[in-house]
CSV table of C-alpha atoms and ligand atoms in Angstrom, one decimal:
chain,number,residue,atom,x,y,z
A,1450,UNK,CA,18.7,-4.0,-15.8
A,1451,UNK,CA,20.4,-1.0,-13.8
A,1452,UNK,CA,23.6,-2.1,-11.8
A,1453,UNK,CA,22.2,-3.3,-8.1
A,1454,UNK,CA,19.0,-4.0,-10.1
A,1455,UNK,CA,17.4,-7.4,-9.4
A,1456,UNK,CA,14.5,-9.4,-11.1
A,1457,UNK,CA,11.2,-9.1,-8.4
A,1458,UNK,CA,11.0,-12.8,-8.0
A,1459,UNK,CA,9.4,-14.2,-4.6
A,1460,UNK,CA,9.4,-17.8,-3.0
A,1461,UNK,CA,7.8,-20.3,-0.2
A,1462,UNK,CA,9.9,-22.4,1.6
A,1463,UNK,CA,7.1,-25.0,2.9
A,1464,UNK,CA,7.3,-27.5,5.3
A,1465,UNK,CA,6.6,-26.3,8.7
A,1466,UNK,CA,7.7,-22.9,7.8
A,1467,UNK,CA,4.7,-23.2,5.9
A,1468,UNK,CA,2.4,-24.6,8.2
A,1469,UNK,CA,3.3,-22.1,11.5
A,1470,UNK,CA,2.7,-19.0,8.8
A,1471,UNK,CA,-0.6,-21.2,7.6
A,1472,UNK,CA,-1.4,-21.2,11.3
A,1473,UNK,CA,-1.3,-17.5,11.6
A,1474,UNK,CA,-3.2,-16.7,8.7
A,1475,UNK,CA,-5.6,-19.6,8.1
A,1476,UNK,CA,-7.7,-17.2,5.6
A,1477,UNK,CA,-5.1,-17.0,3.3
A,1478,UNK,CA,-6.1,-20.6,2.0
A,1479,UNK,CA,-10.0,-20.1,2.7
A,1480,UNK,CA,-10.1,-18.2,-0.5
A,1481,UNK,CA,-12.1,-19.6,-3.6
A,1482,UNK,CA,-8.4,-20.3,-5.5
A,1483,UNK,CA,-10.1,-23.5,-7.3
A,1484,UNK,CA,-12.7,-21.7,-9.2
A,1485,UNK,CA,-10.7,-19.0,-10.9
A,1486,UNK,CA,-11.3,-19.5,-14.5
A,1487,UNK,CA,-10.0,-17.0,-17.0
A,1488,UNK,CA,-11.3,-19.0,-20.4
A,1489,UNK,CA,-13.3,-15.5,-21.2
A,1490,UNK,CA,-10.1,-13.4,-21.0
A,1491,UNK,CA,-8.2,-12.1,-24.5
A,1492,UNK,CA,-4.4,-12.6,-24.2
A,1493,UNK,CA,-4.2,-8.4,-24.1
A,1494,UNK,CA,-6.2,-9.2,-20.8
A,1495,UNK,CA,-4.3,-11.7,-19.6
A,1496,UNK,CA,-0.8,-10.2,-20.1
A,1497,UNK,CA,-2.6,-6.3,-17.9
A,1498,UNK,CA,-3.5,-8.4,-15.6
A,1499,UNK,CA,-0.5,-10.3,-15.0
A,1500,UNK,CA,1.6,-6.7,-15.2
A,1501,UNK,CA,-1.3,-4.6,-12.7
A,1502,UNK,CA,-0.8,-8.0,-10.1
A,1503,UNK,CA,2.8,-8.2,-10.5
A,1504,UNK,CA,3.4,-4.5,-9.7
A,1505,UNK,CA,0.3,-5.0,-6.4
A,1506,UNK,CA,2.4,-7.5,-5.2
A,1507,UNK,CA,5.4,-5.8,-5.7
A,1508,UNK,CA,3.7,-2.3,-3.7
A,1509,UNK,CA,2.4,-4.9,-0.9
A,1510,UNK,CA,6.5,-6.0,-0.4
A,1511,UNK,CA,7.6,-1.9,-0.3
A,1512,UNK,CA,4.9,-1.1,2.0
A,1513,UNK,CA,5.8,-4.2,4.0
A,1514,UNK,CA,9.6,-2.9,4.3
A,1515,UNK,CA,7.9,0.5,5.4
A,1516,UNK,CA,5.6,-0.7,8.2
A,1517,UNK,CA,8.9,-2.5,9.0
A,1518,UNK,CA,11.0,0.9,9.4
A,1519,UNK,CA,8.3,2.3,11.1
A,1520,UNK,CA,7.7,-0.2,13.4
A,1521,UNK,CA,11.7,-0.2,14.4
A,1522,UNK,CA,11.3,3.6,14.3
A,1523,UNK,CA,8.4,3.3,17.3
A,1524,UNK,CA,10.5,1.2,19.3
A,1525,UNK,CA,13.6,4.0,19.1
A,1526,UNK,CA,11.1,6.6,20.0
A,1527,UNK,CA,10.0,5.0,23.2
A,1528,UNK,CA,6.5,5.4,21.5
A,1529,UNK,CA,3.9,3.7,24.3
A,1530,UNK,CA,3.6,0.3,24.5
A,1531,UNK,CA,0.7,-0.4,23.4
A,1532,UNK,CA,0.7,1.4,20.0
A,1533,UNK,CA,4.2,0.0,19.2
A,1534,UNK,CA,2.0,-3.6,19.4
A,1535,UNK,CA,-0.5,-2.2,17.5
A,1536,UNK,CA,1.9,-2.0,14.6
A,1537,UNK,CA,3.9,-4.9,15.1
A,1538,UNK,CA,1.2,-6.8,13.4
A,1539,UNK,CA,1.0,-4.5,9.9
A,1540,UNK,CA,4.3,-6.4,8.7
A,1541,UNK,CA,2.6,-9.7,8.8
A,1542,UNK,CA,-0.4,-7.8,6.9
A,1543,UNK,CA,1.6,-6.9,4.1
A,1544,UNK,CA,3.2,-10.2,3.4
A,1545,UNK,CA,0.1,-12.1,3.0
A,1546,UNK,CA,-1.2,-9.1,0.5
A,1547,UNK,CA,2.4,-9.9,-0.8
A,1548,UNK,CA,1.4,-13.8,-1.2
A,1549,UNK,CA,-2.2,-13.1,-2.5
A,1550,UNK,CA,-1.3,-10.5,-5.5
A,1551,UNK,CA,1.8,-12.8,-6.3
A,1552,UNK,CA,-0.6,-16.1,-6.4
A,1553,UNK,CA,-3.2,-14.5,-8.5
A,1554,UNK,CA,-0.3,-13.6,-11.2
A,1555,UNK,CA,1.0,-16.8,-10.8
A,1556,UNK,CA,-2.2,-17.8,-11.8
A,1557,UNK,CA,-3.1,-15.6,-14.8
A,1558,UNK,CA,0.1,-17.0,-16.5
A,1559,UNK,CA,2.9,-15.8,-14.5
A,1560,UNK,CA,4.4,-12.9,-12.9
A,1561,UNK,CA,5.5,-10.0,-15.6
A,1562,UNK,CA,9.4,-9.4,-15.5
A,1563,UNK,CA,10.0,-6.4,-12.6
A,1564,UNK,CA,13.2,-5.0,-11.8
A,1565,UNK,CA,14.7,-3.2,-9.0
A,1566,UNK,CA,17.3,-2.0,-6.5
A,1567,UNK,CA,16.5,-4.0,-3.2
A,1568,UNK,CA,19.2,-1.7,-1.4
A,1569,UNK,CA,16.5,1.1,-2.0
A,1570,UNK,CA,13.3,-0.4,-1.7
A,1571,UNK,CA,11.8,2.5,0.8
A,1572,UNK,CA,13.5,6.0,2.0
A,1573,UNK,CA,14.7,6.3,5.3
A,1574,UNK,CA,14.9,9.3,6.9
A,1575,UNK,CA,18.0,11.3,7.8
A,1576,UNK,CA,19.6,9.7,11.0
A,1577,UNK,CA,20.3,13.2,12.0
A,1578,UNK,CA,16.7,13.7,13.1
A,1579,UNK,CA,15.6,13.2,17.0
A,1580,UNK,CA,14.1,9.4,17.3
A,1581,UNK,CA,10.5,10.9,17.3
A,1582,UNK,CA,11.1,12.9,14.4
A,1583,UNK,CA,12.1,10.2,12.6
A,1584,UNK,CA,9.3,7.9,13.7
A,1585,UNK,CA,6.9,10.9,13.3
A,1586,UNK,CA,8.3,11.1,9.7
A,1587,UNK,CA,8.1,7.7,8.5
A,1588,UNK,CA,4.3,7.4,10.4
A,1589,UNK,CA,3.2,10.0,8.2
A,1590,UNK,CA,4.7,9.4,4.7
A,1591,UNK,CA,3.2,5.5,5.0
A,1592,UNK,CA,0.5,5.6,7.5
A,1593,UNK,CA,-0.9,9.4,7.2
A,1594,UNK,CA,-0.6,9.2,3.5
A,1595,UNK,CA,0.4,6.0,2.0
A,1596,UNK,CA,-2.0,3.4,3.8
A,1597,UNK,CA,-4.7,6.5,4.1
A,1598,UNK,CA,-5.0,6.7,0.4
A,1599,UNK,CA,-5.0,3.6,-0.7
A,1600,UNK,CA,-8.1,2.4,1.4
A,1601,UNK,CA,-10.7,4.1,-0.7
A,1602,UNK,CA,-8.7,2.7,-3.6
A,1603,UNK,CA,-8.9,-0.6,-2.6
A,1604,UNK,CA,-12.3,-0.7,-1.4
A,1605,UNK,CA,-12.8,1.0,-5.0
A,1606,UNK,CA,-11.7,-1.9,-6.6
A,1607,UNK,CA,-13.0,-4.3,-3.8
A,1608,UNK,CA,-16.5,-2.9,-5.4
A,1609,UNK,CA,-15.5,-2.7,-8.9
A,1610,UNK,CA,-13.9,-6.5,-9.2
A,1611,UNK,CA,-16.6,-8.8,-11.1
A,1612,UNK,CA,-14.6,-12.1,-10.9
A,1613,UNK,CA,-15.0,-14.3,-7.6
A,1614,UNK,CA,-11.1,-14.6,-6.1
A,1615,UNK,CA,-10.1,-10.9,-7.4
A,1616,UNK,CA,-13.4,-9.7,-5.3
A,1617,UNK,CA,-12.4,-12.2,-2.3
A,1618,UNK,CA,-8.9,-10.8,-2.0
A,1619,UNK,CA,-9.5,-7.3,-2.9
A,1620,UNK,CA,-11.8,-7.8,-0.1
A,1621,UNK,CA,-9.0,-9.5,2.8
A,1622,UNK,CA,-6.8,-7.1,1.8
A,1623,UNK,CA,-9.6,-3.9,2.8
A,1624,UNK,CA,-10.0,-5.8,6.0
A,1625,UNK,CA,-6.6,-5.7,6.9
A,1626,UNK,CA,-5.2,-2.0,5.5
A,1627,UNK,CA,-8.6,-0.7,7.3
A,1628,UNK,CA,-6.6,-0.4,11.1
A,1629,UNK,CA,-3.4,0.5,8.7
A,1630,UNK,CA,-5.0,3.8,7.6
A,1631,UNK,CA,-6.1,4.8,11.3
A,1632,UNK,CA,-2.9,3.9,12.8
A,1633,UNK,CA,-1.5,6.8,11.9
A,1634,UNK,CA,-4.0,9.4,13.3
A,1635,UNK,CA,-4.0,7.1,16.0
A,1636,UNK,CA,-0.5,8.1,16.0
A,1637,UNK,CA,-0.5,11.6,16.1
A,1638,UNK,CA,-3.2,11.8,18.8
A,1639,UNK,CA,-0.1,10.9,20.9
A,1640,UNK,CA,2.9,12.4,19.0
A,1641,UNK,CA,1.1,15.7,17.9
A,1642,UNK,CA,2.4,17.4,21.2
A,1643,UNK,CA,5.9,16.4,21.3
A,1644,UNK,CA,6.8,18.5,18.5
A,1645,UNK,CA,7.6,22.0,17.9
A,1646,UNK,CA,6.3,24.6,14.4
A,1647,UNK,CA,9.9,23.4,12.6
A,1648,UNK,CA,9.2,19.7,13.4
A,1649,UNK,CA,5.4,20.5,11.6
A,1650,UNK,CA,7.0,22.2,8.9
A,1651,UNK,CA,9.3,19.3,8.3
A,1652,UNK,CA,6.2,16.9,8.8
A,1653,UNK,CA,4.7,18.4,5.9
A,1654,UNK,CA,7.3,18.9,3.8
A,1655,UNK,CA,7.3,15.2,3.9
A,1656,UNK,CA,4.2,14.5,3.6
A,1657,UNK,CA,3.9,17.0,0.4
A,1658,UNK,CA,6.8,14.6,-1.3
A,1659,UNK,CA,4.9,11.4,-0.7
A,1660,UNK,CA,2.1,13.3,-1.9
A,1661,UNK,CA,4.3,14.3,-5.4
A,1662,UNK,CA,5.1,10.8,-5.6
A,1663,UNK,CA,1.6,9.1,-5.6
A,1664,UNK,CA,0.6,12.1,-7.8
A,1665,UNK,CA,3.1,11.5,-10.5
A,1666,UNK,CA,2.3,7.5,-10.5
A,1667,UNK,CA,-1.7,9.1,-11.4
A,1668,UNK,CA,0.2,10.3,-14.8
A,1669,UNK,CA,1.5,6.6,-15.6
A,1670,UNK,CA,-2.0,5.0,-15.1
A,1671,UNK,CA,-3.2,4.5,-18.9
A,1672,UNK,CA,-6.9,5.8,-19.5
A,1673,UNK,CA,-8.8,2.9,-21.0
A,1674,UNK,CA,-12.1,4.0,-20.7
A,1675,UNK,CA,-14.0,1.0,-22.9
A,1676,UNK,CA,-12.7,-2.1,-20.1
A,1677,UNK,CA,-14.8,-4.8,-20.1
A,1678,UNK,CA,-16.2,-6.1,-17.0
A,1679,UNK,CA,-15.5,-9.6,-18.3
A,1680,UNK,CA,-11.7,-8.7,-19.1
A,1681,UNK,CA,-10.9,-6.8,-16.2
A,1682,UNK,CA,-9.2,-8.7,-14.3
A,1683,UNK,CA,-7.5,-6.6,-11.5
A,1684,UNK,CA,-8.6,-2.8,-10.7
A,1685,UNK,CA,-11.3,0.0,-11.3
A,1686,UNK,CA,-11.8,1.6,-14.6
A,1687,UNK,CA,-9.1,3.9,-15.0
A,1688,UNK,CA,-11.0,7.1,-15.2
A,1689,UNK,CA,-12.7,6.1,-12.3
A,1690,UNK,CA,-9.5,5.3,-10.3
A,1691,UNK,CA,-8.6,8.6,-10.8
A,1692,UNK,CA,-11.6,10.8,-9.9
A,1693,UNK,CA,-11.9,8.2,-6.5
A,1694,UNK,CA,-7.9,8.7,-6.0
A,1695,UNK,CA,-8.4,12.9,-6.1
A,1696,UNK,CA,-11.1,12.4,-4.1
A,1697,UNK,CA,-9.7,10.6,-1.1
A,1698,UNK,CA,-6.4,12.5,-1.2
A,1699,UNK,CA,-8.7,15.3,-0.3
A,1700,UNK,CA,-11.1,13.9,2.2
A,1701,UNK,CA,-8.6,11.3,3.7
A,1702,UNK,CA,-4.9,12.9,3.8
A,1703,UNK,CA,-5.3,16.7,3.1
A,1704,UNK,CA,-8.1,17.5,5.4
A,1705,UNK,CA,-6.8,15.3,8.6
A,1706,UNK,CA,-3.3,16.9,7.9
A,1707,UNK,CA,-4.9,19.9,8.0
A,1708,UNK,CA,-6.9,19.5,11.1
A,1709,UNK,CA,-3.7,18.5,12.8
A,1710,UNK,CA,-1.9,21.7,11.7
A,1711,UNK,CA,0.3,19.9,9.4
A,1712,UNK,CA,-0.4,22.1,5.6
A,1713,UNK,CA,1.5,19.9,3.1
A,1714,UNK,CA,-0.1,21.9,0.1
A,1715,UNK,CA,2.5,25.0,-0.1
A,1716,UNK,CA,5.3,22.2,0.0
A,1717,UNK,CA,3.7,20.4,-3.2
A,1718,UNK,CA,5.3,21.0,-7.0
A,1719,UNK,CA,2.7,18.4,-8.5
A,1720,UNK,CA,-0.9,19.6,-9.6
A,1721,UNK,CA,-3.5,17.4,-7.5
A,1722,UNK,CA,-5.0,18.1,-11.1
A,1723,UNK,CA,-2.6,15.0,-12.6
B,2650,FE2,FE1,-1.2,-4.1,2.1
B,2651,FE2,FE1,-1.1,-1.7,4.6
């Protein structure tokens, strides 16, 4: 491990802890956890599977840390009331998704070995910025086009996933990231006005870099085109998590952007063709 690394490793504390967090998301437990049976899976399987859930859970606990930023962002920029609310409850969200990712690898044999630096789990942005810039920043590198991307992805999968508690959570998590993705159109609709052509331009200079970064994770995603409905045992096909991921960056970042007269496309070093 790199210094300030630490091993990805997540706990429960129980008790009434347990119970009051039970209480808020009773569905978590409604899930068909008792009849997951991997007997047909080969160990190669097995170990994918434990590595692609391991890595979910660990992108559900960064994206958790984000809606956090944002939300504390919101509150700085005096955003309205309501909408701040709205938000408050995407935290919560991302924790169970945390929980249900990091159960199923605890249940396929264990999570796989993850490192990293908890002091940089997210980017903030500069505190030089006004409050609304910043908000406005960290609404559209997670909301505009983290959460807006990933949607199709997961429904993707939702569709894709054969086995009974991969389909079931797959399918709680769509439920829930489904207001995440509007949230930050939503958003904009208010903020849109209260910025000027060199906030846009930073806008979508951010958005471009979010946009390199989820591009450049497309390169690391290994092509196995002959998976096996009965060993799959997390996400799509890879080819066809690809084509559905270049897809919905077009129809469900890009265009919006656009329509908003944010243009993140001269701003991006990565081809879209990754
Ligand atoms: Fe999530
Ligand atoms: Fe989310």
């Amino acid at each position: 491990m790199k210094p300030g690394e630490e091993l990805f490793e997540l706990s429960m504390w129980g008790g009434a802890v347990e119970r009051r967090y039970r209480h808020l998301r009773p569905e978590v437990e409604q899930l068909p956890w008792q009849d997951f049976d991997v007997s047909k899976a080969t160990p190669e399987a097995l170990l994918s599977a434990r590595r692609t859930w391991t890595e979910a859970a660990f992108q559900e606990h960064r994206t958790g840390a984000a809606c956090a930023a944002s939300l504390q962002a919101l509150i700085a920029a005096r955003a309205p009331i309501d909408l701040v609310a709205m938000a408050s409850r995407f935290a919560l969200d991302e924790m169970v998704h945390v929980e249900l990712c990091a159960r199923l690898a605890q249940m396929l044999g264990g999570g796989a070995p993850l490192a990293y630096d908890p002091k940089h789990i997210i980017a903030l942005p500069s505190p030089e910025l006004s409050p609304k810039l910043q908000a406005s920043e960290l609404v559209i590198r997670n909301f505009c086009v983290g959460e807006a991307l990933s949607i199709p992805i997961l429904r993707g999968s939702w569709h894709a996933a054969r086995q009974p508690l991969i389909r079931a959570i797959l399918a709680r998590i769509v439920k829930d990231e489904a207001a995440h993705g509007a949230f930050g159109w939503l958003y904009f609709d208010w903020a849109l006005d209260l910025h000027d052509e060199a906030d846009r331009l930073h806008l979508a200079k951010e958005a471009a870099r979010t946009i390199d970064a989820v591009v450049s994770r497309w390169s690391d995603i290994p092509l196995l085109e002959n998976e096996h409905d009965d060993q799959r045992l997390g996400w799509m096909e890879s080819r066809a998590y690809l084509d559905l991921a270049k897809r919905s960056l077009d129809r469900a970042v890009l265009k919006p952007l656009l329509e908003r007269g944010i243009d993140p496309r001269p701003h991006l070093t990565k081809s879209l063709d990754a």
